[in-house]
PDB file of C-alpha atoms in Angstrom:
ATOM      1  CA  UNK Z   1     135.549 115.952 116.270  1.00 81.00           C
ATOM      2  CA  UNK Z   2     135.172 112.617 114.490  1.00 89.00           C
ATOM      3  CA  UNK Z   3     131.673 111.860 113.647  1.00 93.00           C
ATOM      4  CA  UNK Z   4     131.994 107.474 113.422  1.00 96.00           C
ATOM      5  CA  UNK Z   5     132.910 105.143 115.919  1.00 97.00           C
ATOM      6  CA  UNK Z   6     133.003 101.641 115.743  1.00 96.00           C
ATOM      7  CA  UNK Z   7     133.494  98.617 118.656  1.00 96.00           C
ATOM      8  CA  UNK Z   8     133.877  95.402 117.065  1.00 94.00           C
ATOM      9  CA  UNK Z   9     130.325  94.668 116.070  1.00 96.00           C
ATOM     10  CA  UNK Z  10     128.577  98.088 115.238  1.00 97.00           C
ATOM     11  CA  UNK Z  11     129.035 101.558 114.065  1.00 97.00           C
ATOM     12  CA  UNK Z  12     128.110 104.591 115.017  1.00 98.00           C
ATOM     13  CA  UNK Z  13     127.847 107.766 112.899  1.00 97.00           C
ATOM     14  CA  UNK Z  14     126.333 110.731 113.663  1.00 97.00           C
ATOM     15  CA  UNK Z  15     122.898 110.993 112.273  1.00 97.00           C
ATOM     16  CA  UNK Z  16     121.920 112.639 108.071  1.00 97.00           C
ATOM     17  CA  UNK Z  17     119.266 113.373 106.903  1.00 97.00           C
ATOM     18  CA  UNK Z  18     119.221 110.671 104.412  1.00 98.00           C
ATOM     19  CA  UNK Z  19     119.730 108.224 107.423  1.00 98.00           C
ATOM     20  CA  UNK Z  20     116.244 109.283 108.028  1.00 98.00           C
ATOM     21  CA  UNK Z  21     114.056 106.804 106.074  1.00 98.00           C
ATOM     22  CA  UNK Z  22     115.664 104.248 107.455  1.00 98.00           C
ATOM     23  CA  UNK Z  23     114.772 105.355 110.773  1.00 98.00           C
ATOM     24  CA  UNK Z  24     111.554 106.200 110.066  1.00 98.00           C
ATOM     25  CA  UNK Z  25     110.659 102.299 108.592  1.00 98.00           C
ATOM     26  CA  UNK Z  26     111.652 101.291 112.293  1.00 98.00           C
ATOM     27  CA  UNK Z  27     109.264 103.880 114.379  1.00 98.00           C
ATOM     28  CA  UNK Z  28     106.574 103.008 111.963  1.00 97.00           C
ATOM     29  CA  UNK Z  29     106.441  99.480 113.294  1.00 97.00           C
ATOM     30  CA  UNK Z  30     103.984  98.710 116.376  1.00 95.00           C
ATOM     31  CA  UNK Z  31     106.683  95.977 117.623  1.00 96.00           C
ATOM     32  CA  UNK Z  32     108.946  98.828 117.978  1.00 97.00           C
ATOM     33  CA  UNK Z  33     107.177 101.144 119.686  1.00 94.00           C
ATOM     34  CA  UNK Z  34     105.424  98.732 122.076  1.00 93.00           C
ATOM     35  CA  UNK Z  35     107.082 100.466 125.212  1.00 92.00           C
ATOM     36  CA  UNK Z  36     107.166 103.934 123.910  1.00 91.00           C
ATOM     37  CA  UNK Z  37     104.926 106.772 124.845  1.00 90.00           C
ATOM     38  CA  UNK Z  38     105.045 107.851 120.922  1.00 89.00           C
ATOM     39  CA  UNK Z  39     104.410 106.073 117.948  1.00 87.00           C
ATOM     40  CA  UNK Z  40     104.448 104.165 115.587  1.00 94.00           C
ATOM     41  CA  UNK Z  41     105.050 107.012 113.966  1.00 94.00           C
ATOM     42  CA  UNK Z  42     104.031 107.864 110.597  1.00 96.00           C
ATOM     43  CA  UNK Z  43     106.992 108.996 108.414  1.00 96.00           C
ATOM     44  CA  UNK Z  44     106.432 112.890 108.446  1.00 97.00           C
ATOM     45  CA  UNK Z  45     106.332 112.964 112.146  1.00 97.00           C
ATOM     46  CA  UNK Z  46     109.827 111.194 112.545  1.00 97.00           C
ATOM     47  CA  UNK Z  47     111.187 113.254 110.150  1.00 97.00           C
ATOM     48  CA  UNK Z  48     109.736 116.474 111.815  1.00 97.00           C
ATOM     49  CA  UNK Z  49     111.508 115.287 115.266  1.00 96.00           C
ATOM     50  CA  UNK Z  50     114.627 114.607 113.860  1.00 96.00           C
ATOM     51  CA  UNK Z  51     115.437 116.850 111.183  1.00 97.00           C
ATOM     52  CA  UNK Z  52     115.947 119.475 113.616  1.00 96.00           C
ATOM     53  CA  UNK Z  53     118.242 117.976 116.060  1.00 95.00           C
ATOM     54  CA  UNK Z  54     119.903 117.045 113.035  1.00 97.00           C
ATOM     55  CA  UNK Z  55     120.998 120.012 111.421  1.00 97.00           C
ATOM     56  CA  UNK Z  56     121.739 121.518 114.778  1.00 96.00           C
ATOM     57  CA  UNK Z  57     124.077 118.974 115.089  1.00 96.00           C
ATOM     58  CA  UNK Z  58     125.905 119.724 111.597  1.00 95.00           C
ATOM     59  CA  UNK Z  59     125.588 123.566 112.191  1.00 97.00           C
ATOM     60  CA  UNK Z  60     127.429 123.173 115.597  1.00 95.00           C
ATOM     61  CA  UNK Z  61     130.293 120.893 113.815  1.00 93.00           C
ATOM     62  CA  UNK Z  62     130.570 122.965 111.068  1.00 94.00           C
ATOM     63  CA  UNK Z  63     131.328 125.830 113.165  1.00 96.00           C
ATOM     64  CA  UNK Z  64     133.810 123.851 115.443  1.00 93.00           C
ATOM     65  CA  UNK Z  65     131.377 124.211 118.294  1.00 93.00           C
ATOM     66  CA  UNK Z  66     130.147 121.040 120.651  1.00 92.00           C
ATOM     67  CA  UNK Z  67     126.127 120.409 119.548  1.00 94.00           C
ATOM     68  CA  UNK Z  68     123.618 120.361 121.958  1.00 92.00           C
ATOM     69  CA  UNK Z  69     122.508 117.049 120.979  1.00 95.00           C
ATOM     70  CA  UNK Z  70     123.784 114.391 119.753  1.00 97.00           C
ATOM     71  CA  UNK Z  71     122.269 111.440 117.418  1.00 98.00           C
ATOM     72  CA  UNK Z  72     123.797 108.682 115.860  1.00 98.00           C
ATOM     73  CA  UNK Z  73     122.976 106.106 113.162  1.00 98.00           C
ATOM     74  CA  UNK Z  74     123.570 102.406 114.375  1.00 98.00           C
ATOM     75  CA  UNK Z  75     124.602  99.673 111.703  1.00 98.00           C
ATOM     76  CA  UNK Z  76     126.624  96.529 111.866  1.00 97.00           C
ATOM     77  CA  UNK Z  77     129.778  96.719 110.692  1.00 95.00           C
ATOM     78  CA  UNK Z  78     130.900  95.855 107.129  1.00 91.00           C
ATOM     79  CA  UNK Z  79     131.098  92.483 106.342  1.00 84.00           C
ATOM     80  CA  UNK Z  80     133.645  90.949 103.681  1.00 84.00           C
ATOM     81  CA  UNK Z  81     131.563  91.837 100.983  1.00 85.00           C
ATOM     82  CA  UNK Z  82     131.372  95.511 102.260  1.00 84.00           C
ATOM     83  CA  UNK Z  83     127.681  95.518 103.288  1.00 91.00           C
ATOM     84  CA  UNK Z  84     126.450  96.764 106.862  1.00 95.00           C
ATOM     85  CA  UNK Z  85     122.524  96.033 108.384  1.00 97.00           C
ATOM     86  CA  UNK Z  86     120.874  99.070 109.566  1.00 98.00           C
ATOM     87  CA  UNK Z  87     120.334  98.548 113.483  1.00 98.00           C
ATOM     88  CA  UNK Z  88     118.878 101.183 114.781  1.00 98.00           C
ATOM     89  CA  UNK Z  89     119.386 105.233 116.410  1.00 98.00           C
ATOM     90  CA  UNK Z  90     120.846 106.275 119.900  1.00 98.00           C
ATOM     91  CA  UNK Z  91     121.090 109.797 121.334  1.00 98.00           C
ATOM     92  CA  UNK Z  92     121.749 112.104 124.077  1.00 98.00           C
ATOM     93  CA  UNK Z  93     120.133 115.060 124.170  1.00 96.00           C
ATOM     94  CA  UNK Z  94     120.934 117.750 126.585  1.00 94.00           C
ATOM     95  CA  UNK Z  95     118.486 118.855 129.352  1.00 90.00           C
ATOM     96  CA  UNK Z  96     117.181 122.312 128.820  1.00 84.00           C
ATOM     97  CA  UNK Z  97     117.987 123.597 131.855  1.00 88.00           C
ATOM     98  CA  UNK Z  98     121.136 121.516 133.091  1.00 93.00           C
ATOM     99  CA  UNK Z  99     123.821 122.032 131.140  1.00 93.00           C
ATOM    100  CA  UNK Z 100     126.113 118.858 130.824  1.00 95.00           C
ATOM    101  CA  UNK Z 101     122.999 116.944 131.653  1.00 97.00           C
ATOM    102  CA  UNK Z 102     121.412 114.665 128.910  1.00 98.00           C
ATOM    103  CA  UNK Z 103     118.613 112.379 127.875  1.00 97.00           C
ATOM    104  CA  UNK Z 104     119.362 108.782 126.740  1.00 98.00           C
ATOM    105  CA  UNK Z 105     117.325 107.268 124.124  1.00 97.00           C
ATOM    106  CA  UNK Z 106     117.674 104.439 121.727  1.00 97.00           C
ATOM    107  CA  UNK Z 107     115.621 102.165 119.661  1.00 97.00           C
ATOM    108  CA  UNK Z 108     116.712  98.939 118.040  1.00 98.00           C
ATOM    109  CA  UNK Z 109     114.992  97.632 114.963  1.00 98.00           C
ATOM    110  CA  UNK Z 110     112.621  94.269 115.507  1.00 97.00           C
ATOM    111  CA  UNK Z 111     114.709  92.486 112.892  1.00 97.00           C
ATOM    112  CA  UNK Z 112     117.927  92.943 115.048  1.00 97.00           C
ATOM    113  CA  UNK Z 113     116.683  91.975 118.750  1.00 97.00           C
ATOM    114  CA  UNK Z 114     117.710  89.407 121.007  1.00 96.00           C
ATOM    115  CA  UNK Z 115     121.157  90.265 120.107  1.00 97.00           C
ATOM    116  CA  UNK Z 116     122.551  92.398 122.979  1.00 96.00           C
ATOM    117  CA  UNK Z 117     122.751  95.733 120.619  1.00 97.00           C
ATOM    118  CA  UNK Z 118     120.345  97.567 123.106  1.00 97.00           C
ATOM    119  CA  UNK Z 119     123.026  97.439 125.925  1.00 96.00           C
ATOM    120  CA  UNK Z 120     125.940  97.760 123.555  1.00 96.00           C
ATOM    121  CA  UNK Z 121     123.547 100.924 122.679  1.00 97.00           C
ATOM    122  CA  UNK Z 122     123.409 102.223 125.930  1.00 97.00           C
ATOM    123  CA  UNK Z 123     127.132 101.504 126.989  1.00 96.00           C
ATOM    124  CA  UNK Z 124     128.104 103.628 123.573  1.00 97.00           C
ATOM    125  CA  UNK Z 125     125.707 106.830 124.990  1.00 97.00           C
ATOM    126  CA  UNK Z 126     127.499 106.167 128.886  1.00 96.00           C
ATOM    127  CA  UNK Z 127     130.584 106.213 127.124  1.00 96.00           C
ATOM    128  CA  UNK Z 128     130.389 108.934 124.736  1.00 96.00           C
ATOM    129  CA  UNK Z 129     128.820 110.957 127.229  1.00 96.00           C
ATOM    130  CA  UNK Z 130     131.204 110.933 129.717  1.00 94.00           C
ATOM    131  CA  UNK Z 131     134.346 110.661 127.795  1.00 93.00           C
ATOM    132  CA  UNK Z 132     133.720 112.755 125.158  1.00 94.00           C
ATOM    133  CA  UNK Z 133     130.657 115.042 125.899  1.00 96.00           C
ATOM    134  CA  UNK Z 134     131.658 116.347 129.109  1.00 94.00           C
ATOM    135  CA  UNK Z 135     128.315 114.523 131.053  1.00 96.00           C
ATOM    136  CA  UNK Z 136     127.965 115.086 134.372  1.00 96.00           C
ATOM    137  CA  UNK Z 137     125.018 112.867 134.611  1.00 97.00           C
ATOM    138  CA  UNK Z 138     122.534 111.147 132.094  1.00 98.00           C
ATOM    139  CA  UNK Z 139     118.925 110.392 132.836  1.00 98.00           C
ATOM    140  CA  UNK Z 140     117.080 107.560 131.788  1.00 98.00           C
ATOM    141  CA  UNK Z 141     113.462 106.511 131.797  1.00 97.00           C
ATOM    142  CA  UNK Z 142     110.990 103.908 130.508  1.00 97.00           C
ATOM    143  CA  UNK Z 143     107.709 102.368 131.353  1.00 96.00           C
ATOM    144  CA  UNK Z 144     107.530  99.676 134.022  1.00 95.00           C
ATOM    145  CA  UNK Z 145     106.441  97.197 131.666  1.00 94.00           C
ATOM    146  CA  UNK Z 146     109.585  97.619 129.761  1.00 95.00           C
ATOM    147  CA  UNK Z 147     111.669  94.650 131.059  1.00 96.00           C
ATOM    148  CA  UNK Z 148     114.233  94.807 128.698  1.00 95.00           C
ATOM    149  CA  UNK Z 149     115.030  98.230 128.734  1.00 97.00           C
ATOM    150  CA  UNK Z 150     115.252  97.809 132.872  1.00 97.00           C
ATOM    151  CA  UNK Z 151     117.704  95.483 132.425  1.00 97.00           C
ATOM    152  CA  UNK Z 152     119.610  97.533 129.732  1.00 97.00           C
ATOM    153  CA  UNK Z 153     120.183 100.658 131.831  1.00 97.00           C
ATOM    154  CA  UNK Z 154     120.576  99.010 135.157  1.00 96.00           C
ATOM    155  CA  UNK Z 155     122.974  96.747 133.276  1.00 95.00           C
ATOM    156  CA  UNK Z 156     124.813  99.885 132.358  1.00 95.00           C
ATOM    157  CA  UNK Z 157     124.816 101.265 136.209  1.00 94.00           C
ATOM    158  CA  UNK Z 158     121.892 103.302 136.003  1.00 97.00           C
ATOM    159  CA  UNK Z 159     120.043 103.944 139.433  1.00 97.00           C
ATOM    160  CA  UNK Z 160     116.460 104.053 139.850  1.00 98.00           C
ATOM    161  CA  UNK Z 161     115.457 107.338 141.017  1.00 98.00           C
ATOM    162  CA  UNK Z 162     111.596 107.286 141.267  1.00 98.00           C
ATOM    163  CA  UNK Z 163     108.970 106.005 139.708  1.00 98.00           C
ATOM    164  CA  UNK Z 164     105.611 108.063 137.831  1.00 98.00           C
ATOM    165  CA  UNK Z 165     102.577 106.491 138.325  1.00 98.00           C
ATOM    166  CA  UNK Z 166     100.257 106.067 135.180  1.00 97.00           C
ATOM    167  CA  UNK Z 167     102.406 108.854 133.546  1.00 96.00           C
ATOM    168  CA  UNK Z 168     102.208 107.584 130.315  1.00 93.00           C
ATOM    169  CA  UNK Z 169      98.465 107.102 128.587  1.00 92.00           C
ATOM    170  CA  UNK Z 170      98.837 105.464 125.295  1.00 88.00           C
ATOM    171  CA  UNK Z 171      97.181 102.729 123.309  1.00 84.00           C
ATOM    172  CA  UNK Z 172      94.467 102.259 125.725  1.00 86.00           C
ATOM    173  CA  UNK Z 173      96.445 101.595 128.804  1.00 90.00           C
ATOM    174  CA  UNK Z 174      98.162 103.632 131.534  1.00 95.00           C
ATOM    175  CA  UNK Z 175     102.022 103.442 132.316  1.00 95.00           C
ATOM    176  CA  UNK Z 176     104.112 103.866 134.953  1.00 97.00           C
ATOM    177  CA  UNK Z 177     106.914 106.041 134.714  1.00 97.00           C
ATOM    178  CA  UNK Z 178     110.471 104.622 136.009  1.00 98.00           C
ATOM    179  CA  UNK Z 179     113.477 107.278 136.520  1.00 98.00           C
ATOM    180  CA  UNK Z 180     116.700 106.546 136.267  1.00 98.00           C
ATOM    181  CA  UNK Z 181     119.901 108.465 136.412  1.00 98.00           C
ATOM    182  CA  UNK Z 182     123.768 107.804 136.179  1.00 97.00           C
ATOM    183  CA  UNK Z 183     126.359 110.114 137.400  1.00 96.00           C
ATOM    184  CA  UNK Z 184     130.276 110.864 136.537  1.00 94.00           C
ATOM    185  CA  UNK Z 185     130.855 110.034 139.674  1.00 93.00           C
ATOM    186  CA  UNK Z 186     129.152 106.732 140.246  1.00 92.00           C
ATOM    187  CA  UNK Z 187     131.923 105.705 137.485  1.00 89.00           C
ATOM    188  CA  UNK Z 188     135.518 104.413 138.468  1.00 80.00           C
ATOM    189  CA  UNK Z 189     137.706 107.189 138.016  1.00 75.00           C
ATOM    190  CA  UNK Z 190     135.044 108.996 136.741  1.00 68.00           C
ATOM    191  CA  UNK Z 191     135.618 106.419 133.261  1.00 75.00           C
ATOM    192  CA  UNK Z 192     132.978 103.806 132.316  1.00 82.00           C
ATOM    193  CA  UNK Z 193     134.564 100.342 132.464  1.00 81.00           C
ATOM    194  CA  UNK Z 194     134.028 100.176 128.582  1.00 79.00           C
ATOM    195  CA  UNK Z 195     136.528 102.411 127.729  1.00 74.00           C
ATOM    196  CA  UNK Z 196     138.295 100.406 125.463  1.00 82.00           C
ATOM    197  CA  UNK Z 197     135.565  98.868 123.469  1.00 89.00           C
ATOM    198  CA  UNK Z 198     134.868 101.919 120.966  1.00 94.00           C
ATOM    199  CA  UNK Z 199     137.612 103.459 118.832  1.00 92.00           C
TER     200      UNK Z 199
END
């Protein structure tokens, strides 16, 4: 399998361990994690969460076998002079007890927002997923307050499925849960209608 993929604004490569600091700088940052039931995060505790998805990953490719999970590394491309901005992660990781079920999740670094990389993000993971993962459905969530991220997935064709009420308790407040989920089958022929923007 190849492990980078590129449309023709951003890359994606599947997530190192020395990818990790970089990472780890962006869930550090309140702006960041604003909307997210974790964080900021200090550095050991990213590290902790992704180091093992991580080298399950590579363990799985090194053996020629499909990973569990999946995580990839999200830069702009190279520019003339060769250089690339770090943009942020993305992943799908499977559901425990669902196989060919998975977990979107991506976060895009402060310095790189209002720039439509969040739904690029997410049509990447629909992509991916169905194309080349062999998804039979993704789930989605976020809080309520989350606006963009609404926008994102339903943008994508995710469905709202239900909504938790004050699920979430962090930073002094209580959050609404919202649940969303896309299916194969919602798609057109089963494809998403990106198909040709990553190669």
């Amino acid at each position: 399998m190849k492990t980078a993929w590129s449309s023709d604004r951003l890359t994606y490569t599947f997530c190192t361990r020395p990818d990790l600091p970089e990472i780890a700088a962006m869930l550090v940052k309140p702006t960041v994690c604003e909307w997210l039931f974790f964080g900021p995060n200090p550095p050991e505790v990213t590290h902790a969460y992704f180091e093992p998805l991580i080298d399950g990953m590579a363990e799985a490719l090194a053996e020629g076998t499909p990973p569990k999970s999946y995580v990839f590394t999200v830069r702009t491309r190279p520019g003339p002079e060769g250089t690339s901005a770090f943009v942020g992660q993305c992943a799908i990781v499977e559901d425990d007890f669902s196989e060919g079920a998975y977990l979107i999740g991506y976060q895009t670094d402060d310095t790189q927002w209002g720039k439509g990389y969040g739904t690029e993000m997410c049509r990447f993971l629909v992509w991916f997923a169905f194309t080349l993962a062999g998804a039979y459905r993704l789930n989605g969530d976020c809080a309520a307050g989350n606006v963009a991220s609404v926008k994102i997935m339903e943008g994508c064709g995710f469905v709202r499925e239900g909504r938790q009420r004050k699920f979430w308790h962090v930073r002094g407040g209580y959050h609404d849960r919202l649940l969303y989920g896309l299916l194969a089958d919602d798609l057109p022929s089963g494809l998403p209608p990106w198909q040709g923007l990553f190669s």
